[in-house]
Amino acid sequence: MGPVSLLPKYQKLSTWKGDLAKMTHLQAGLSPETIEKARLELNENPDVLHQDIQQVRDMIITRPDIGFLRTDDAFILRFLRARKFHQADAFRLLAQYFQYRQLNLDMFKNFKADDPGIKRALIDGFPGVLENRDHYGRKILLLFAANWDQSRNSFTDILRAILLSLEVLIEDPELQINGFILIIDWSNFSFKQASKLTPSILRLAIEGLQDSFPARFGGVHFVNQPWYIHALYTLIKPFLKDKTRKRIFLHGNNLNSLHQLIHPEFLPSEFGGTLPPYDMGTWARTLLGPDYSDENDYTHTSYNAMHVKHTSSNLERECSPKPMKRSQSVVEAGTLKHEDKGENENAQPLLALD
């Protein structure tokens, strides 16, 4: 019997060498494991990468009603990765990306981190972004729903802050391939707050995140959700794709089911993880930056000059938020919460409600 391979799935040395030899400049910086993952899961082939991109670019002529403001190779590649290199689907997503921006011009005016509305949302923790990735290399985004002060932040500004954050994060080709995880903590989220989540603004969010952005979401996890969040789902369900529904999970107060999908070592203590409590200002400081100057703007091409500006440290004082509510799901670091009777149904995917 031959020797047993001890190499993990994405660490076959022979594959590494072949992929590295064929790698184009568009794959530069990717780890060998990620290159192999892209090949196996996304059908990415470095031999025909430029042809795939050109085929998508050639379709632009079919939509003269849309202004495609960016069509370079690296930009189109993220749409191909988001649709597993199905060119027609990738082009449809590309068209929807720009059409969404054309139809919602007000959302993308002054679309940068130091826009007052976006700035307030970022400082209030919308979204939170964990520094480390999970065991699949996915970036973890957090939303603490109860922190939505409706006298301070409109839902639209929170959505703008989330979309802007994704624009920054998706520049990383590793995340184009590995994707994202979203965890929403509904602790202390009141019925009054929920009443502001109208079908129209929920649909706006779904169209912006599900239908018009080239990100791969591996899961959306609800924790500590009240009954009326279940009711809200019935409003948005018609707008969700089947694939999206299968990736939405309700965990309730049972963190064990969350830990089965995201290991505790990658989570802050609010979610029963071994990391320290999440600092709400972490991502805002990353985007706004303490050393702002006009010379180091981080620019995205878009309608109304989409770009993220590194802004001065006094912005946090200027937009000082009210004290943040913390999750009630906090358990001792490293300790899994025991499952209570009657919680099993809350840990099921939302699709189970069908």
CSV table of N, CA, C and O in Angstrom, one decimal, residues 153 156 161 164 203 213 225 255 297 301 328:
chain,number,residue,atom,x,y,z
A,153,ASN,N,-29.8,57.5,13.3
A,153,ASN,CA,-29.4,56.9,12.1
A,153,ASN,C,-30.7,56.4,11.3
A,153,ASN,O,-31.5,55.7,11.9
A,156,THR,N,-31.6,53.8,5.8
A,156,THR,CA,-30.9,53.9,4.6
A,156,THR,C,-29.4,54.2,4.8
A,156,THR,O,-28.5,53.7,4.1
A,161,ALA,N,-23.7,52.4,4.9
A,161,ALA,CA,-22.5,52.0,5.6
A,161,ALA,C,-22.1,50.6,5.4
A,161,ALA,O,-20.9,50.2,5.2
A,164,LEU,N,-20.9,50.3,1.7
A,164,LEU,CA,-19.6,50.9,1.6
A,164,LEU,C,-18.5,50.0,2.2
A,164,LEU,O,-17.4,49.8,1.6
A,203,ARG,N,-36.9,45.5,1.3
A,203,ARG,CA,-36.7,45.1,-0.1
A,203,ARG,C,-35.5,45.9,-0.7
A,203,ARG,O,-34.7,45.3,-1.5
A,213,PHE,N,-24.8,42.8,-5.5
A,213,PHE,CA,-23.5,43.0,-5.0
A,213,PHE,C,-22.7,41.7,-5.2
A,213,PHE,O,-23.3,40.6,-4.9
A,225,GLN,N,-33.3,36.3,18.6
A,225,GLN,CA,-34.4,37.0,17.9
A,225,GLN,C,-35.7,36.8,18.6
A,225,GLN,O,-36.1,35.7,19.0
A,255,LEU,N,-26.6,29.0,21.6
A,255,LEU,CA,-25.4,29.3,20.9
A,255,LEU,C,-24.6,28.1,20.4
A,255,LEU,O,-23.7,28.1,19.6
A,297,ASP,N,-6.7,59.7,-0.1
A,297,ASP,CA,-8.1,59.2,-0.3
A,297,ASP,C,-8.0,57.8,-1.0
A,297,ASP,O,-7.2,57.5,-1.8
A,301,THR,N,-14.4,54.0,-8.3
A,301,THR,CA,-15.1,54.6,-9.4
A,301,THR,C,-16.6,54.3,-9.2
A,301,THR,O,-16.9,53.2,-9.1
A,328,GLN,N,-27.3,40.3,25.1
A,328,GLN,CA,-27.6,39.5,26.3
A,328,GLN,C,-27.2,38.1,26.2
A,328,GLN,O,-27.6,37.3,27.0
